[in-house]
mmCIF file of C-alpha atoms in Angstrom:
data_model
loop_
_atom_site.group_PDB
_atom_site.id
_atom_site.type_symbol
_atom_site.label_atom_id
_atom_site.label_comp_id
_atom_site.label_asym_id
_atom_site.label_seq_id
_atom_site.Cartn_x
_atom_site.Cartn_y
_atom_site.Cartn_z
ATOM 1 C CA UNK A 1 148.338 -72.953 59.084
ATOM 2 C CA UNK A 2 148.018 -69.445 59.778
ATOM 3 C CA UNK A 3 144.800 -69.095 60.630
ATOM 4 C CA UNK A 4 145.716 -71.656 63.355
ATOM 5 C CA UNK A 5 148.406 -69.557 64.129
ATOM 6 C CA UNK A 6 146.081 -66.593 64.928
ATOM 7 C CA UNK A 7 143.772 -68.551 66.770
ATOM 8 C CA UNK A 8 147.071 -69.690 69.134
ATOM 9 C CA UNK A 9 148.230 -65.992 69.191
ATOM 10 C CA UNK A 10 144.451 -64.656 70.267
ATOM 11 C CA UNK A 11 144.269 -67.512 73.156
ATOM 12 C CA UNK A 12 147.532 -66.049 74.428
ATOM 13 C CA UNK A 13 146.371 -62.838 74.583
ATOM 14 C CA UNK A 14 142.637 -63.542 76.359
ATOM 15 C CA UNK A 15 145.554 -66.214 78.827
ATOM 16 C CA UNK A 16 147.191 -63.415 79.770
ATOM 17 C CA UNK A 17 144.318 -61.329 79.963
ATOM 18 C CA UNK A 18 142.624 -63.748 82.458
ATOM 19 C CA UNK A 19 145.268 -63.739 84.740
ATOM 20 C CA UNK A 20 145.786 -60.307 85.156
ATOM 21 C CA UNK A 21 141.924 -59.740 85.542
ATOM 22 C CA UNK A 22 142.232 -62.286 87.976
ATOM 23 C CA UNK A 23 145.491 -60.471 89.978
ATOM 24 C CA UNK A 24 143.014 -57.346 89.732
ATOM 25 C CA UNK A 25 139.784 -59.204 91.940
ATOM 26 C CA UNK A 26 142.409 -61.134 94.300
ATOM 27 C CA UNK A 27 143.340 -57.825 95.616
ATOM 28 C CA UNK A 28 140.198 -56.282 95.208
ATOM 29 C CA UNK A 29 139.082 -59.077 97.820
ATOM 30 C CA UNK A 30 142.022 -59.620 99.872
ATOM 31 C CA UNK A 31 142.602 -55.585 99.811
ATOM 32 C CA UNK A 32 139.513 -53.265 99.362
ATOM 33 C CA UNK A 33 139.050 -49.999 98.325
ATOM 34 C CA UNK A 34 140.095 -47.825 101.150
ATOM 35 C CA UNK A 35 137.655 -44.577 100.028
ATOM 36 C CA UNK A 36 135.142 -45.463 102.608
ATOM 37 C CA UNK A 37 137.530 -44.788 105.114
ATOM 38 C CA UNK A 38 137.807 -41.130 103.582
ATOM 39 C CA UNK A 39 134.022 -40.574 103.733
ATOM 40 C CA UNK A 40 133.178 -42.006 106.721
ATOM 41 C CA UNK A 41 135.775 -39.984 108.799
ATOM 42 C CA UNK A 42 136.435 -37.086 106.991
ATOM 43 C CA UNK A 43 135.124 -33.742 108.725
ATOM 44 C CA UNK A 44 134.017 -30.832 108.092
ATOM 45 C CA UNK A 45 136.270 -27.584 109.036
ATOM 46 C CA UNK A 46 135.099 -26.141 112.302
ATOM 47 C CA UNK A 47 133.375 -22.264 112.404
ATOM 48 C CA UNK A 48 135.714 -19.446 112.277
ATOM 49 C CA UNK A 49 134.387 -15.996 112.997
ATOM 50 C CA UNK A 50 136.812 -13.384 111.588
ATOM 51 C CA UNK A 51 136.075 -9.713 111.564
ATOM 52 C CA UNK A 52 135.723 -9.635 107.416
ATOM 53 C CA UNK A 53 133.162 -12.189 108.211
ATOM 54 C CA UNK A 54 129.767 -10.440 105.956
ATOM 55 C CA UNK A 55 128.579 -8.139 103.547
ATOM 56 C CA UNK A 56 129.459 -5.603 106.365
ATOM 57 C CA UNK A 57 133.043 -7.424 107.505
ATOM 58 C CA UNK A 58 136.265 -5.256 107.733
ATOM 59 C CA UNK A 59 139.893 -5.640 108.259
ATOM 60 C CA UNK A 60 141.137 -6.520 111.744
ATOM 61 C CA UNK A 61 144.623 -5.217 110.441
ATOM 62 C CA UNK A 62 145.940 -6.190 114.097
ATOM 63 C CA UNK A 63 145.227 -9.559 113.229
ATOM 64 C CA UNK A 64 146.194 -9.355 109.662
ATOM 65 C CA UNK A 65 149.644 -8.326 110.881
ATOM 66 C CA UNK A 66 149.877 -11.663 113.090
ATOM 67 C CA UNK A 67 148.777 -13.582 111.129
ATOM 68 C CA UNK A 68 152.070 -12.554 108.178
ATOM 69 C CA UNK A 69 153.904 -12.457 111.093
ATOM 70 C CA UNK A 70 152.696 -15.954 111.064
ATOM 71 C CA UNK A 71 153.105 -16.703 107.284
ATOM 72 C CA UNK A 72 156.747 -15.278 107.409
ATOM 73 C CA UNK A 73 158.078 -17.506 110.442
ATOM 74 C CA UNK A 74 156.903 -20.872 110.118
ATOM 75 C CA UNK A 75 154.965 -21.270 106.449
ATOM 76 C CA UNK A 76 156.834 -19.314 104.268
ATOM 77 C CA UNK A 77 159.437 -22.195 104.734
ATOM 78 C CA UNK A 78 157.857 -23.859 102.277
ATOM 79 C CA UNK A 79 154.553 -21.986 100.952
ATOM 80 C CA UNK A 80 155.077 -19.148 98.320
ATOM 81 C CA UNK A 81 153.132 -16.001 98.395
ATOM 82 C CA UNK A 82 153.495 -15.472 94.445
ATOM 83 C CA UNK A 83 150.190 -13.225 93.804
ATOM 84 C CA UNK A 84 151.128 -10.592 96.682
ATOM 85 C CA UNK A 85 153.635 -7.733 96.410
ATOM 86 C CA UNK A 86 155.622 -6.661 99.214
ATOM 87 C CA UNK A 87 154.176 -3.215 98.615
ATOM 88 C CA UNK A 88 150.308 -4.830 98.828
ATOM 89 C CA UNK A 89 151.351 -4.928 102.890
ATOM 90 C CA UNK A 90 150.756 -1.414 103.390
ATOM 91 C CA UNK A 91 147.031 -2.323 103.222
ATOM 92 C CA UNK A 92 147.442 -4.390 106.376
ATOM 93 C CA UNK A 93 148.458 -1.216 108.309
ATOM 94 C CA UNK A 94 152.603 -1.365 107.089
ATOM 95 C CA UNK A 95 154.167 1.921 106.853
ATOM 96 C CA UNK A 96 155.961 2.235 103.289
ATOM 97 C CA UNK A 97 159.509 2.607 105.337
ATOM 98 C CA UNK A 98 158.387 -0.791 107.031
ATOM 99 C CA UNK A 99 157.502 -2.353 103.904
ATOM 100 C CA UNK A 100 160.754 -1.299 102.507
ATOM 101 C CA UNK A 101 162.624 -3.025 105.819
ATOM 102 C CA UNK A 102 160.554 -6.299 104.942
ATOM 103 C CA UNK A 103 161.032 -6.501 101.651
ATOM 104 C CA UNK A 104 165.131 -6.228 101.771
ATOM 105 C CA UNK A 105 165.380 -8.525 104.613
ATOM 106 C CA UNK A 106 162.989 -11.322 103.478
ATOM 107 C CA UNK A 107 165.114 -14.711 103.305
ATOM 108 C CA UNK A 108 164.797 -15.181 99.597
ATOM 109 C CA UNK A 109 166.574 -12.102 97.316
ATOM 110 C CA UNK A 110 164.636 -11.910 94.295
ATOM 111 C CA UNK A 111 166.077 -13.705 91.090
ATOM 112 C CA UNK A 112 167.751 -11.267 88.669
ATOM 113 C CA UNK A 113 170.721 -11.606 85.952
ATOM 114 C CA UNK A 114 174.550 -10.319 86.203
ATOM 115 C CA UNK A 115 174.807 -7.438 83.812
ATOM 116 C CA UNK A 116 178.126 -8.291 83.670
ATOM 117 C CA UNK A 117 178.805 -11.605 83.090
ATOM 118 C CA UNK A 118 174.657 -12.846 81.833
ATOM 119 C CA UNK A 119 174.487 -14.938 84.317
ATOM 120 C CA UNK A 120 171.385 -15.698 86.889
ATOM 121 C CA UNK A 121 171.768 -13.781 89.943
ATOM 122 C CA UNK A 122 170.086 -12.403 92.657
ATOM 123 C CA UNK A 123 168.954 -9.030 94.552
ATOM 124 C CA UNK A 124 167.607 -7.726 97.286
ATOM 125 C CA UNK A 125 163.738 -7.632 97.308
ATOM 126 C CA UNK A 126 162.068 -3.653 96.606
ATOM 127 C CA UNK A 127 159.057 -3.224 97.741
ATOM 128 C CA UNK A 128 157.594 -3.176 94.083
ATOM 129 C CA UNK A 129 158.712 -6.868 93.876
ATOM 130 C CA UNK A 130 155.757 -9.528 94.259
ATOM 131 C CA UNK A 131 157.073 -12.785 96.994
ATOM 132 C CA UNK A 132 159.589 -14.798 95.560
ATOM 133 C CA UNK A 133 158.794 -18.819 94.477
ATOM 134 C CA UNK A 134 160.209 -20.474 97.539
ATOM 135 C CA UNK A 135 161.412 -23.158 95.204
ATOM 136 C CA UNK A 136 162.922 -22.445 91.726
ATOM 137 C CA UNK A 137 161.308 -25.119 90.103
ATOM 138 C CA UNK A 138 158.746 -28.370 91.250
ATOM 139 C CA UNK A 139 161.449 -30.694 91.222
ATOM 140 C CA UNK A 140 163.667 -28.727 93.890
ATOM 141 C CA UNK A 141 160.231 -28.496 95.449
ATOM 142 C CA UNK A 142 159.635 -32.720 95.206
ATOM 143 C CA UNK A 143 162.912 -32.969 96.244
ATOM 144 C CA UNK A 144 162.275 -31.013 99.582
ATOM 145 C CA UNK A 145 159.578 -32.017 100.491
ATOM 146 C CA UNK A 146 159.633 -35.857 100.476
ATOM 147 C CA UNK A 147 158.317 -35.437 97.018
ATOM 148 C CA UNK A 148 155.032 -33.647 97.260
ATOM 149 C CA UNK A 149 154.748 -29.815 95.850
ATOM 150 C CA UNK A 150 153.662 -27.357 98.590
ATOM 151 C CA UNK A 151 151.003 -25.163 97.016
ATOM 152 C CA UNK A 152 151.160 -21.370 96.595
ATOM 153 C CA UNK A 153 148.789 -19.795 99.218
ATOM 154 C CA UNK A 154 147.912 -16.370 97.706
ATOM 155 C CA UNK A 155 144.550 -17.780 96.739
ATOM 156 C CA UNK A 156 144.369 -20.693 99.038
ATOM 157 C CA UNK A 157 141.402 -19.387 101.001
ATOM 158 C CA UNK A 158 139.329 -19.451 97.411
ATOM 159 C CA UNK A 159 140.558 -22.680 96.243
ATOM 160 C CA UNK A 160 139.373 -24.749 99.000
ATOM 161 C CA UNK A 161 136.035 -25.281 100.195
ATOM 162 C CA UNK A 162 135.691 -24.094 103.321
ATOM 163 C CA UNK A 163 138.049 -21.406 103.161
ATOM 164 C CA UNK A 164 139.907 -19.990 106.034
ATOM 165 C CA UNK A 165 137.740 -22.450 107.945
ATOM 166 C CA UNK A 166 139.614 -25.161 105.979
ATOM 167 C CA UNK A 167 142.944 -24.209 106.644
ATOM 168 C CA UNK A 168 142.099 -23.285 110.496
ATOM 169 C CA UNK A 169 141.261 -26.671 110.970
ATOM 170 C CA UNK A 170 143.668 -28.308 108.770
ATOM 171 C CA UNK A 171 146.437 -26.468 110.838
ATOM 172 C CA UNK A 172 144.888 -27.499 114.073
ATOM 173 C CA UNK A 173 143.249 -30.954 113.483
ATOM 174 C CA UNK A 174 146.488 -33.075 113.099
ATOM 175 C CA UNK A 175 146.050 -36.389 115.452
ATOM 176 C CA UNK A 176 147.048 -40.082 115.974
ATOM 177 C CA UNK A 177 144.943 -42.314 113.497
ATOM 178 C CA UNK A 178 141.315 -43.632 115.828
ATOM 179 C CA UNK A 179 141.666 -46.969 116.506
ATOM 180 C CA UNK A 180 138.159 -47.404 115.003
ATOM 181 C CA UNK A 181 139.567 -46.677 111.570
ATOM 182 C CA UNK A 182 142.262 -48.779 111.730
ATOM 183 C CA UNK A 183 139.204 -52.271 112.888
ATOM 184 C CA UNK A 184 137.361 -50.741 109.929
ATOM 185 C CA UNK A 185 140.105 -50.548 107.235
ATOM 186 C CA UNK A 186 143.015 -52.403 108.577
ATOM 187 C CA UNK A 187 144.718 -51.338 105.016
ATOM 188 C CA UNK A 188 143.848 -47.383 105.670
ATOM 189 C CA UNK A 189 146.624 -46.905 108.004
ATOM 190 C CA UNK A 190 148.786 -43.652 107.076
ATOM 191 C CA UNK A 191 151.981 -44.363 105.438
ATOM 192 C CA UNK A 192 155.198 -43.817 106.038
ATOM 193 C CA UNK A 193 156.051 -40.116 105.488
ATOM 194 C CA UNK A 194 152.269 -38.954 105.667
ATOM 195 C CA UNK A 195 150.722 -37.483 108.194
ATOM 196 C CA UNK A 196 146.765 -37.945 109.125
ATOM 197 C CA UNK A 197 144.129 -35.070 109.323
ATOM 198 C CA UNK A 198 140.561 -35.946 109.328
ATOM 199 C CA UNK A 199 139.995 -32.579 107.707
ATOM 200 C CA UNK A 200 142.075 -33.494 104.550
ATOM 201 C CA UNK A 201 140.384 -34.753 101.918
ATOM 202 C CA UNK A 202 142.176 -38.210 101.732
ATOM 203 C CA UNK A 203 143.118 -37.771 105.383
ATOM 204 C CA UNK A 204 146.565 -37.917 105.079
ATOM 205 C CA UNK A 205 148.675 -35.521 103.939
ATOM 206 C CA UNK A 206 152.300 -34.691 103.222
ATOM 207 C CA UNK A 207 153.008 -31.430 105.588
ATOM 208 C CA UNK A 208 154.048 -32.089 109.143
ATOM 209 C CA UNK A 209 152.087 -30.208 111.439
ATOM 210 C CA UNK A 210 153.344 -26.829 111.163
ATOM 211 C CA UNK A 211 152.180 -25.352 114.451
ATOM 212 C CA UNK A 212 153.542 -27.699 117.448
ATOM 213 C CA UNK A 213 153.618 -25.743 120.294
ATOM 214 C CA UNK A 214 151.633 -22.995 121.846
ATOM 215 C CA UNK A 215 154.406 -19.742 121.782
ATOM 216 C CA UNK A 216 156.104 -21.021 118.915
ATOM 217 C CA UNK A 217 155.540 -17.171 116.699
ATOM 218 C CA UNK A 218 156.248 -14.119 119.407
ATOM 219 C CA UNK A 219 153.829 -11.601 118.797
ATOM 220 C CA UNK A 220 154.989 -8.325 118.459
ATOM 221 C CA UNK A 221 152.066 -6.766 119.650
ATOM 222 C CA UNK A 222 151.563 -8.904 122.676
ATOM 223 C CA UNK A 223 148.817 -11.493 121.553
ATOM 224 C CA UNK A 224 149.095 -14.501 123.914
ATOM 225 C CA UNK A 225 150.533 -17.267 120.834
ATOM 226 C CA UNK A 226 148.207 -20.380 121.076
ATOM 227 C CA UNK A 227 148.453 -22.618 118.134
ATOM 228 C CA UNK A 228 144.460 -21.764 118.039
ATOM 229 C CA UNK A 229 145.366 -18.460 117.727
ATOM 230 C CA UNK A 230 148.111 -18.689 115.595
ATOM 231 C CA UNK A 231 146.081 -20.736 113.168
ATOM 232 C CA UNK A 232 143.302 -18.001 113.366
ATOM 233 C CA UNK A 233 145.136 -15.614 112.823
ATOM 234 C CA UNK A 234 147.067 -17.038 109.660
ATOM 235 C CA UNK A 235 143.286 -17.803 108.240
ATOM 236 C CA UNK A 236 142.316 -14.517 108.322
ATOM 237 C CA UNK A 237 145.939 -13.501 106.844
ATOM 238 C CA UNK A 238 145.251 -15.898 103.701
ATOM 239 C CA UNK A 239 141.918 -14.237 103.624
ATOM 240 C CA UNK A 240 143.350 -11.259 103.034
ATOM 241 C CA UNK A 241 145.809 -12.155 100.425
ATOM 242 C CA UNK A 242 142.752 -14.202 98.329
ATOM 243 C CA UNK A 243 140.961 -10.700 98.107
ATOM 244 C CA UNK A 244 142.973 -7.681 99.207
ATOM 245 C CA UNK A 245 140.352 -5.186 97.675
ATOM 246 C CA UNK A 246 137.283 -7.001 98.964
ATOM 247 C CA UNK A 247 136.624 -4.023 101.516
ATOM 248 C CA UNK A 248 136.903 -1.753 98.722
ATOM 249 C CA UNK A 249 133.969 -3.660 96.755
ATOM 250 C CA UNK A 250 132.273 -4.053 99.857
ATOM 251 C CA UNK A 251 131.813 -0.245 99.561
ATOM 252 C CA UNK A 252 131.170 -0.411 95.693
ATOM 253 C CA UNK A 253 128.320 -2.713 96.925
ATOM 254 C CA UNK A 254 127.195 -0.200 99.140
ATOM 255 C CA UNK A 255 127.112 2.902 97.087
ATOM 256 C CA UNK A 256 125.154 0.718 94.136
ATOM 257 C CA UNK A 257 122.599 -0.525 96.337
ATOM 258 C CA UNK A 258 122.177 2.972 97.766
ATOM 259 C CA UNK A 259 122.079 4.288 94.353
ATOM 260 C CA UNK A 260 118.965 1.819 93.891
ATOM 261 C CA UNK A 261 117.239 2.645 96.577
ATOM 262 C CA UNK A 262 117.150 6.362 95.411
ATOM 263 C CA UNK A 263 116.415 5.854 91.955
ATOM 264 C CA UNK A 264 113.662 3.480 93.013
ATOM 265 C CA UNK A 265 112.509 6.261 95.128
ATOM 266 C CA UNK A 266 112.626 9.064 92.318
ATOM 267 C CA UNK A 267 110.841 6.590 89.325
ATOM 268 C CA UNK A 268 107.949 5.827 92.094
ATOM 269 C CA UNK A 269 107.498 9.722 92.940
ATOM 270 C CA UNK A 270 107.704 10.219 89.084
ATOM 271 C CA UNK A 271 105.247 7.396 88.454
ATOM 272 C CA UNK A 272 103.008 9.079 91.265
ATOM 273 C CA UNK A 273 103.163 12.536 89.895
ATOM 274 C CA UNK A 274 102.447 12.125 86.016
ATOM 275 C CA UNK A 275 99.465 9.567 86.433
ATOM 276 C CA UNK A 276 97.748 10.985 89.367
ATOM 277 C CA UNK A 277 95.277 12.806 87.536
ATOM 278 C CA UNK A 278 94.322 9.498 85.752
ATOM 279 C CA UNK A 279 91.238 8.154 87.002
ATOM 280 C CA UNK A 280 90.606 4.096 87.601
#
């Protein structure tokens, strides 16, 4: 009786497992995979040329100071800067006194503790202080950002292939979905909430297009805004924050290689000089 029993309860099982294998082809068929639609009209980021393009690149600190001008006005909404001190802006041509002014008048104090009462408070930013987290924690994050976590962008620039190239098209390439994707992959279309970029990996995305309108930063310095230019100039900013000190082993690089070329040049003279005498 109970191996009969057993036999019932294993049918069951393989019943159940049937149908859901089933459930799983049905949709397969009536829905297919949608990653074709990815790899068939996903791009590549466009060329950018920046200055600190090369083994002989430098600053454009001009640039550089758009491009936080940049950061500070329309991403630093929701993107954290959490590698960078305020003080680190003095290698983009700030004066300490202007680092000082940026630092106590950036929108979010930094977090500190009462002394008197223990509890969590804030303070105005010094310039020792590195960016505050836009977002205390990834819920409030989620919870601002129709549930999606915007990354940190100190290192952006070196996490994504492509770098600044990346994120200067990503910033510029937002568009209406081709109507050729949509005969392709009738399923593909970008849901509610999302946001399609052909130079996003899944092409869509949660971030709203960030730059909308050409003039929509005021450069201090003059710099007609275009949302090209804006873009540019934000890529080279991020650049800068993935590497501050990469001029610094650009010339490290420099002084090594020139070290080898002399020392190549002294061993050969030696070599010459002690076996000249030595006939073949």
């Amino acid at each position: 009786m109970l191996r009969y029993l057993n036999y019932l309860i294993g049918a069951a099982f393989a019943f159940v497992l049937l149908i859901a294998l089933w459930g799983t082809v049905s949709e397969l068929i009536h829905n297919p995979p949608q990653e074709g639609a990815a790899e068939e009209f996903h791009l590549e980021p466009k060329p950018l040329h920046l200055a600190s393009d090369g083994p002989f690149g430098h600053w454009d600190k001009q640039q550089l100071q758009r491009g936080f001008q940049v950061y500070k006005e329309v991403c630093s909404a929701c993107h954290s800067l959490r590698h960078i001190a305020f003080r680190d802006l003095t290698g983009i041509g700030y004066s300490e006194a202007q680092v000082k002014a940026i630092a106590e008048q950036w929108q979010i104090p930094q977090p500190s503790v009462n002394k008197d009462t223990g509890e969590p408070d804030t303070r105005p930013n010094k310039p020792s202080d590195y960016f505050p987290l836009v977002f205390a924690n990834e819920t409030a994050a989620k919870a601002a950002n129709n549930n999606a976590v915007p990354p940190d962008l100190s290192l952006m620039v070196k996490a994504r292939e492509g770098g600044a190239a990346y994120i200067h098209s990503l910033i510029t390439g937002y568009r209406p979905q081709p109507a050729e994707l949509l005969e392709k992959f009738p399923t593909a279309k970008t849901p509610p909430g999302l946001h399609y970029n052909p130079y996003f990996a899944t092409l869509n995305l949660a971030m709203p297009p960030p730059l909308t309108s050409d003039g929509q930063v005021q450069y201090e310095d003059g710099t007609k805004p275009t949302i090209d230019q804006m873009s540019t100039d934000v890529a080279a900013f991020l650049t800068w924050t993935a590497e501050p000190d990469m001029m610094t082993r650009h010339r490290t690089g420099y002084a090594a290689v020139l070290f080898l070329l002399i020392f190549i040049g002294l061993t050969f003279g030696a070599y010459k000089n002690i076996w000249r005498d030595v006939k073949h």
